Coordinates of C-alpha atoms and ligand atoms in Angstrom, one line a residue:
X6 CA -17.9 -55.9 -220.5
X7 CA -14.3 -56.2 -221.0
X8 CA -11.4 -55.2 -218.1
X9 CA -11.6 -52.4 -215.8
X10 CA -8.7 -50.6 -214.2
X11 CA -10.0 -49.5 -211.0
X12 CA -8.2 -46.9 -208.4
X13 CA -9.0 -46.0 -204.3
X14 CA -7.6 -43.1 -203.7
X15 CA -7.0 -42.1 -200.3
X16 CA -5.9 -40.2 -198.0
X17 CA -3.0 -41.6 -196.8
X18 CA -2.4 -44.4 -199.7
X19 CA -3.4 -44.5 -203.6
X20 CA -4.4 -48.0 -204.7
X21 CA -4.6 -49.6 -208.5
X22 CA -5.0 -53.2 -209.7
X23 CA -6.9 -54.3 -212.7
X24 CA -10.5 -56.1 -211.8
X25 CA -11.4 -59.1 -214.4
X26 CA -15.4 -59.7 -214.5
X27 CA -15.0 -62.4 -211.7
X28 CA -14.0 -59.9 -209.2
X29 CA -10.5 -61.0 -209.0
X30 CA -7.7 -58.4 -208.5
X31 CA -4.8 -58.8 -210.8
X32 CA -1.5 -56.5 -210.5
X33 CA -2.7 -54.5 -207.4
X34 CA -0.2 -51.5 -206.7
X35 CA 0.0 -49.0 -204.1
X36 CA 1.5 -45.8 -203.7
X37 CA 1.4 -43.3 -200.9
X38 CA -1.1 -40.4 -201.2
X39 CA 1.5 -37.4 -201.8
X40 CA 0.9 -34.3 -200.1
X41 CA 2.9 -32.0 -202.5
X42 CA -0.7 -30.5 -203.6
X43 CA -2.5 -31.0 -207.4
X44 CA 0.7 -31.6 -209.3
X45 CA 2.0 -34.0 -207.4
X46 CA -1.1 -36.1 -207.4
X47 CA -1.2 -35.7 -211.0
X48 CA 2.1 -37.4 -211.3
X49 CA 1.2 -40.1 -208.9
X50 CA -2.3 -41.0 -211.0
X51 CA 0.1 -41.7 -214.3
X52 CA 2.5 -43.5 -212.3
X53 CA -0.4 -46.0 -211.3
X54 CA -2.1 -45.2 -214.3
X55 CA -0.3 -45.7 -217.3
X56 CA 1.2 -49.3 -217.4
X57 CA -1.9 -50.4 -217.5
X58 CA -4.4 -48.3 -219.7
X59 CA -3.4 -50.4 -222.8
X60 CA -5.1 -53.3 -221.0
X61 CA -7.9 -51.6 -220.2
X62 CA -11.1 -51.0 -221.6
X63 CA -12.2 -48.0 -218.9
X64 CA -10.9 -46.6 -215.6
X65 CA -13.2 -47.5 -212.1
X66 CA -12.1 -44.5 -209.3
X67 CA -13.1 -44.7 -205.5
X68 CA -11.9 -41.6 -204.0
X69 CA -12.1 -39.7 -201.0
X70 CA -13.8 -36.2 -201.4
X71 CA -17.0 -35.1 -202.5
X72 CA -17.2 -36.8 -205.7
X73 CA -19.6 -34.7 -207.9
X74 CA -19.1 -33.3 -211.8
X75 CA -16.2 -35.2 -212.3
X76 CA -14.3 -33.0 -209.6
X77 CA -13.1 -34.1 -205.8
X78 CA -13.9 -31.6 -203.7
X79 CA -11.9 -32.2 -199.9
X80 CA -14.7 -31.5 -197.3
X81 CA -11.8 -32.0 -194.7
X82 CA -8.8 -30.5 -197.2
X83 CA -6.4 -31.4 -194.4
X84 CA -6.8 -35.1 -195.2
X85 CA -5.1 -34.4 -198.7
X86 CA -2.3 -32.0 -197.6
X87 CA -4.3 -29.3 -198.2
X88 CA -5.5 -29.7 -201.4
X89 CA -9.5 -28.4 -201.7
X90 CA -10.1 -29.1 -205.1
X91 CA -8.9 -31.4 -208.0
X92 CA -10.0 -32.1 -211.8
X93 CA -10.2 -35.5 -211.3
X94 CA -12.2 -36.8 -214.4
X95 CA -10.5 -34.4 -216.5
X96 CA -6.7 -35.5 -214.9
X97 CA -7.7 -39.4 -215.6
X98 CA -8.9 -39.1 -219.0
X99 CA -6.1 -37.4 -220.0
X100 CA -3.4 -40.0 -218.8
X101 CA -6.0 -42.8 -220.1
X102 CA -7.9 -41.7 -222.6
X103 CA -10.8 -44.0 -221.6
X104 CA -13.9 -43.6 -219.9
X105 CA -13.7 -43.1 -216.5
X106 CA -16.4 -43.8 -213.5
X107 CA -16.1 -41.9 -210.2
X108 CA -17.1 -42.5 -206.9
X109 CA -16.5 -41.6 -203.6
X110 CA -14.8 -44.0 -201.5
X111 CA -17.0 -45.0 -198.3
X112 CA -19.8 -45.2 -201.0
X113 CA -18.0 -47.7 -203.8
X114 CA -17.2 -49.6 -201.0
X115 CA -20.2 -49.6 -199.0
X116 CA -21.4 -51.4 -202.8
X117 CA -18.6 -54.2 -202.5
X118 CA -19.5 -55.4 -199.3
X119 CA -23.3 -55.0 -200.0
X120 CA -22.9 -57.3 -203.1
X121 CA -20.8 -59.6 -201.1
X122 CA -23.7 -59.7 -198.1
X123 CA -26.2 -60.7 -201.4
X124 CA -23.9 -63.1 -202.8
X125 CA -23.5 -64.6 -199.3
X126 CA -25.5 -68.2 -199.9
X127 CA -25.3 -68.8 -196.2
X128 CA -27.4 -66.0 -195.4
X129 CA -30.9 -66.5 -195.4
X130 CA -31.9 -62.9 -194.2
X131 CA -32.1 -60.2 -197.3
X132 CA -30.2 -57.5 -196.2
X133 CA -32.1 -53.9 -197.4
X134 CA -30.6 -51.1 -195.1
X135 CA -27.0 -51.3 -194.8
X136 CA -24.3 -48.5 -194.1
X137 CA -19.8 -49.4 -194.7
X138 CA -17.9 -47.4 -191.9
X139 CA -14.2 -46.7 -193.0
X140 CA -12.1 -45.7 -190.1
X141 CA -8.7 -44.4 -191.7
X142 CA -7.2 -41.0 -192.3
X143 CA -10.6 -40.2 -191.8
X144 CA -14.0 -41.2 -191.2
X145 CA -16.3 -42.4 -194.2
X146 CA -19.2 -44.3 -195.2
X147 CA -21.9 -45.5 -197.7
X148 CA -25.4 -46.0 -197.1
X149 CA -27.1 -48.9 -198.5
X150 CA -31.2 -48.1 -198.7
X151 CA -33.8 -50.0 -200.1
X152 CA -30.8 -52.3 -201.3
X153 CA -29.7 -49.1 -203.7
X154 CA -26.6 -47.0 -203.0
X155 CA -27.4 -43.6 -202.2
X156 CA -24.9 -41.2 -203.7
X157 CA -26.8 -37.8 -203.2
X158 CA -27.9 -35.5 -205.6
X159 CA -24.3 -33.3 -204.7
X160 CA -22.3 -36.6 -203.8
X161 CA -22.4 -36.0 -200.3
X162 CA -24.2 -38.8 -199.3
X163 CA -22.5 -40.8 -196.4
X164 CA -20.2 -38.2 -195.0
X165 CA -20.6 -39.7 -191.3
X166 CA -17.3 -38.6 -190.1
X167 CA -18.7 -35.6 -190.5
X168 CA -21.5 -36.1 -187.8
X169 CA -21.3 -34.9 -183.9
X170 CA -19.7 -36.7 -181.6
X171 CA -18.4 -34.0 -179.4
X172 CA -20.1 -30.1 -179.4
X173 CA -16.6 -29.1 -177.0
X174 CA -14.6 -30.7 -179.0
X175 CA -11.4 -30.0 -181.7
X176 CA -12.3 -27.8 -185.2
X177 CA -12.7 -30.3 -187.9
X178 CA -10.5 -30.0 -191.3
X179 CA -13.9 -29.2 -192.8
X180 CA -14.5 -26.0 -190.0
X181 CA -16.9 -27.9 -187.8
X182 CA -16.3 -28.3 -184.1
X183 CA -16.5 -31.9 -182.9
X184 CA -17.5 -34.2 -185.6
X185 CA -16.7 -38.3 -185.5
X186 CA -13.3 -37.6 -187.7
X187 CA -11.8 -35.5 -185.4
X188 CA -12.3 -38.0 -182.7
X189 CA -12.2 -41.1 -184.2
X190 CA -10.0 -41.2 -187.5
X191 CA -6.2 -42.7 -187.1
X192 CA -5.2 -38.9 -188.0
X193 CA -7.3 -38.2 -184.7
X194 CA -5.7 -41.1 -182.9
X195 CA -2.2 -40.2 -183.6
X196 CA -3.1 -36.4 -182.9
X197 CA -4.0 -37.2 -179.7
X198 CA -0.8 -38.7 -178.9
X199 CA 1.4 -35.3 -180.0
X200 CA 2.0 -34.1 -176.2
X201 CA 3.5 -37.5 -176.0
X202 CA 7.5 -37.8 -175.3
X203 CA 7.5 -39.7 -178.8
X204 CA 4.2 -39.1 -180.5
X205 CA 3.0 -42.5 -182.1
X206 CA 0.8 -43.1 -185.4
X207 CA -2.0 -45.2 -185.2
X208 CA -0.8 -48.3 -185.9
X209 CA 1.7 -47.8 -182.8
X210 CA -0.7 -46.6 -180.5
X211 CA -3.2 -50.0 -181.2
X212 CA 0.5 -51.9 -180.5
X213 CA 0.9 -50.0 -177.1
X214 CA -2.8 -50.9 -176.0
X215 CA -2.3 -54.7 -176.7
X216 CA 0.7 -54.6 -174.4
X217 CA -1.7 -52.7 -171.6
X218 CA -1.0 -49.0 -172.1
X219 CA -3.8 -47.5 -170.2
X220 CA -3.4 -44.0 -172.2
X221 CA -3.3 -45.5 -175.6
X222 CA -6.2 -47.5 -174.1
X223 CA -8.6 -44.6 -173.4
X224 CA -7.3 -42.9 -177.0
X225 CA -8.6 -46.3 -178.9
X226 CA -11.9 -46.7 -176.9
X227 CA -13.1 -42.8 -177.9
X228 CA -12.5 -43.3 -181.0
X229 CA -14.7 -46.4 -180.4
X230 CA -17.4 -44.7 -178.5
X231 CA -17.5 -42.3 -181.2
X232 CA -18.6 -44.8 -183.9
X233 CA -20.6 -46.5 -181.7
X234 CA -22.5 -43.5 -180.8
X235 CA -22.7 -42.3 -184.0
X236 CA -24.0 -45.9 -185.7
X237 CA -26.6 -45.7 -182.7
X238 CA -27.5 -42.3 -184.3
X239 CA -27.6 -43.7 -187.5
X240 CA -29.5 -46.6 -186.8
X241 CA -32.5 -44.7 -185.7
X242 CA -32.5 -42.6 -189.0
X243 CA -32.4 -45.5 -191.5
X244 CA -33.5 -48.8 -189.6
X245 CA -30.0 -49.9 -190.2
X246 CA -29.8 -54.0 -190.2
X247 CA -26.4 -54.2 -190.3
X248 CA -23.0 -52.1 -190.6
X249 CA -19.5 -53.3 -192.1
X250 CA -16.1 -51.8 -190.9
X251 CA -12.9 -51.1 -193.0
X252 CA -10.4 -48.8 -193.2
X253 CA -7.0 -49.5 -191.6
X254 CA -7.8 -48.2 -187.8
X255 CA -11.4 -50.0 -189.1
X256 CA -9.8 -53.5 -189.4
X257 CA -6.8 -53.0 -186.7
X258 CA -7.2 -56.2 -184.5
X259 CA -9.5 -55.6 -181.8
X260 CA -11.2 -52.2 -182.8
X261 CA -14.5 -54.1 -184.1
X262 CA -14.8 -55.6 -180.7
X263 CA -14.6 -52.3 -178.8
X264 CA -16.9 -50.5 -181.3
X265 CA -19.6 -53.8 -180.7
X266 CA -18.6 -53.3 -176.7
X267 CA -19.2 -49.9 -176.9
X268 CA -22.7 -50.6 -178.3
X269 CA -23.3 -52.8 -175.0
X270 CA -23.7 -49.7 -173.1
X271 CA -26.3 -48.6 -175.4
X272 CA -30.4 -49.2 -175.0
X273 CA -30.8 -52.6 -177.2
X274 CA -32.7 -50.7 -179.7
X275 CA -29.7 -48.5 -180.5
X276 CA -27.2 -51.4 -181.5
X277 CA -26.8 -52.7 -184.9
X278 CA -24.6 -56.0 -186.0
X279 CA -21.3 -55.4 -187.1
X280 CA -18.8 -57.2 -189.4
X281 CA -14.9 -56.7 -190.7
X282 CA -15.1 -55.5 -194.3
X283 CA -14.7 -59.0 -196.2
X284 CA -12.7 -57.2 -198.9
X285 CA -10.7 -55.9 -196.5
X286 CA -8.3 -53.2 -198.5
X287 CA -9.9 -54.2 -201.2
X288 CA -13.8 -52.7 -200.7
X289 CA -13.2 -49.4 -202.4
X290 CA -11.5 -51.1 -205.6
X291 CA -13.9 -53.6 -205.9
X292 CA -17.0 -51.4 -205.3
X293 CA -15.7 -48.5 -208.0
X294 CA -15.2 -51.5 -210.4
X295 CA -18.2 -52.8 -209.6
X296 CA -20.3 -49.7 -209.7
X297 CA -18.2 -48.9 -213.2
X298 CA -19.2 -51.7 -215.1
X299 CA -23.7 -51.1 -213.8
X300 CA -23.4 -47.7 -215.2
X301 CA -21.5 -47.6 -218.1
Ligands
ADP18 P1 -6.7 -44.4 -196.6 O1 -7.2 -43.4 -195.6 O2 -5.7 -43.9 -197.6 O3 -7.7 -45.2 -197.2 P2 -6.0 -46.5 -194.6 O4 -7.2 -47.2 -194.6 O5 -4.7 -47.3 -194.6 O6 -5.7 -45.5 -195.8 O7 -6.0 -45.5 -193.3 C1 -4.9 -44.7 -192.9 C2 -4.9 -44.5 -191.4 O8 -4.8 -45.7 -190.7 C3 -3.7 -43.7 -190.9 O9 -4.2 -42.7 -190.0 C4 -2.8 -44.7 -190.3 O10 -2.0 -44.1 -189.3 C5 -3.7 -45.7 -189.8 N1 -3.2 -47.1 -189.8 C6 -2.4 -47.7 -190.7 N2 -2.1 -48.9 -190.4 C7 -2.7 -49.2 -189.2 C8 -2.8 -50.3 -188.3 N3 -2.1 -51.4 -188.6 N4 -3.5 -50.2 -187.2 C9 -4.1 -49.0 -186.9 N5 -4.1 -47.9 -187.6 C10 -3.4 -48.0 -188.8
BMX19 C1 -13.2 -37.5 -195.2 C2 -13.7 -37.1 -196.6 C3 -14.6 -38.2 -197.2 C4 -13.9 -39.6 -197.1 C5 -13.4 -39.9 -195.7 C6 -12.6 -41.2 -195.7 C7 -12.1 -35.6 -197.7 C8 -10.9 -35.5 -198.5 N1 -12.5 -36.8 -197.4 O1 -14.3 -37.5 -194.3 O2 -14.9 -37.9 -198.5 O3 -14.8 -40.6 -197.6 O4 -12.6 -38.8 -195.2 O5 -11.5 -41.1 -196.5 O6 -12.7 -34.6 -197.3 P1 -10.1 -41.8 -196.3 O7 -9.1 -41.0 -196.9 O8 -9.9 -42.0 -194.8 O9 -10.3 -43.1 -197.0
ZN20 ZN1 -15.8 -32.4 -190.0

């Protein structure tokens, strides 16, 4: 059906590589999400953008916001410097002048790894009820159910983050109290560290816990005990069989075994299997790409 261009747009990093029928990446790029507001992404989406949209036959986007009418609306505007709303159809189509499929991010990559679970030859269980955690800036997801992706009549489908984890706990960006992002997220785990002599971003605090740090210990294993509380929840609403992790804090060495040892302490009819994204940074572009080329 010809080459797609696909983008994952984050919140902390923009992504861009073009995706050849095969599924191989060719080019990949990455930029840092800017926080400068809708002008500044706009310049970032042509910087990614426009070497490539003579090679392209239509543009693939995996983004995070409530993807719905060809807009990205933030549900947790903090997560994006702010910014609430943004054209993001209309801001595509007129750097590339092609069509353009949009996603959210969770959900295009919760499509990626499901395809890869089908395409798994070694597995002789069909997988049917499915659900991609990504633990980065924030917390996302996409539901697999009935072996369809559920997108949601307004987009919102597989917002997880955006569940309870703790009724006392911090406002949310998106003006809840408590909900798995503001525990769990890397923006969550380096917020908790800001009392600290020398506040530390996620990736530092996961360093300091290898080396035995109890503090940065307890900070990881919340945000742990969030997910794992959370998938529990989940599990008994959709009979999940199985969930995959991504996202940066997602695939951080040892966070997928505290989320599974966190299940442990769980009835056994509340845990669900677990893998690493096998994309790895790659789920969201492969899933919009994917998604792209089934709809247009
Ligand atoms: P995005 O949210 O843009 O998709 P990421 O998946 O990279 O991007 O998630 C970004 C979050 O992950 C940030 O909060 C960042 O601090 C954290 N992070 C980045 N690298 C690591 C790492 N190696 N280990 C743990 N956390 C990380
Ligand atoms: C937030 C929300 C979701 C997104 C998730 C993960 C915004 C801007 N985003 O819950 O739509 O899927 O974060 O996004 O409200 P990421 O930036 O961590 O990849
Ligand atoms: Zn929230």
């Amino acid at each position: 059906m010809g080459k797609v261009l696909a983008l994952d747009i984050g919140g902390t990093k923009i992504a861009a590589a073009v995706v050849t029928e095969s599924g191989m990446l060719i080019g990949r790029q990455q930029v840092a999400t800017p926080r400068g507001g809708a002008e500044q992404l706009a310049i970032a989406l042509d910087t990614l953008i426009a070497p490539y949209r003579h090679l392209v036959d239509f543009v693939a986007v995996a983004s995070t916001g409530i993807i719905s009418g060809g807009r990205l609306t933030a549900l947790n505007p903090a997560n994006l410097g702010g910014l609430a709303d943004f054209p993001l159809q209309e801001c595509i189509q007129s750097i590339a002048d092609l069509p353009c499929v949009l996603l959210n991010d969770g959900q295009a990559a919760a499509w990626a790894e499901y395809q890869a679970l089908s395409d798994d030859r070694n597995s002789q269980i069909s997988v049917n009820n499915m659900m991609f955690v990504t633990v980065s800036t924030g917390v996302g997801g996409g539901i697999i159910l009935n072996k369809k992706l559920l997108v949601g009549n307004h987009g919102l489908a597989g917002h997880i983050g955006h569940t309870l984890a703790d009724p006392h706990g911090l406002l949310c960006g998106c003006g809840r109290r408590g909900c798995v992002e503001s525990v769990a997220s890397g923006t969550a785990i380096g917020a908790e560290t800001l009392g600290w002599k020398q506040p530390a971003a996620a990736a530092k605090v996961f360093e300091m816990a290898q080396l035995g740090n109890l503090q940065a210990e307890n900070i990881i294993s919340r945000s742990a005990m969030a997910i794992a509380q959370m998938l529990a929840d989940m599990k008994m609403a959709l009979d999940l069989e199985i969930v995959i992790l991504g996202g940066s804090v997602g695939l951080a060495v040892g966070y997928l075994e505290r989320v599974i040892g966190a299940q442990k302490a769980l009835p056994e009819i509340y845990r669900v299997p677990m893998q690493a994204a096998c994309h790895r940074q790659d789920s969201g572009l492969l899933g919009a790409a994917l998604w792209a080329r089934s709809s247009l």
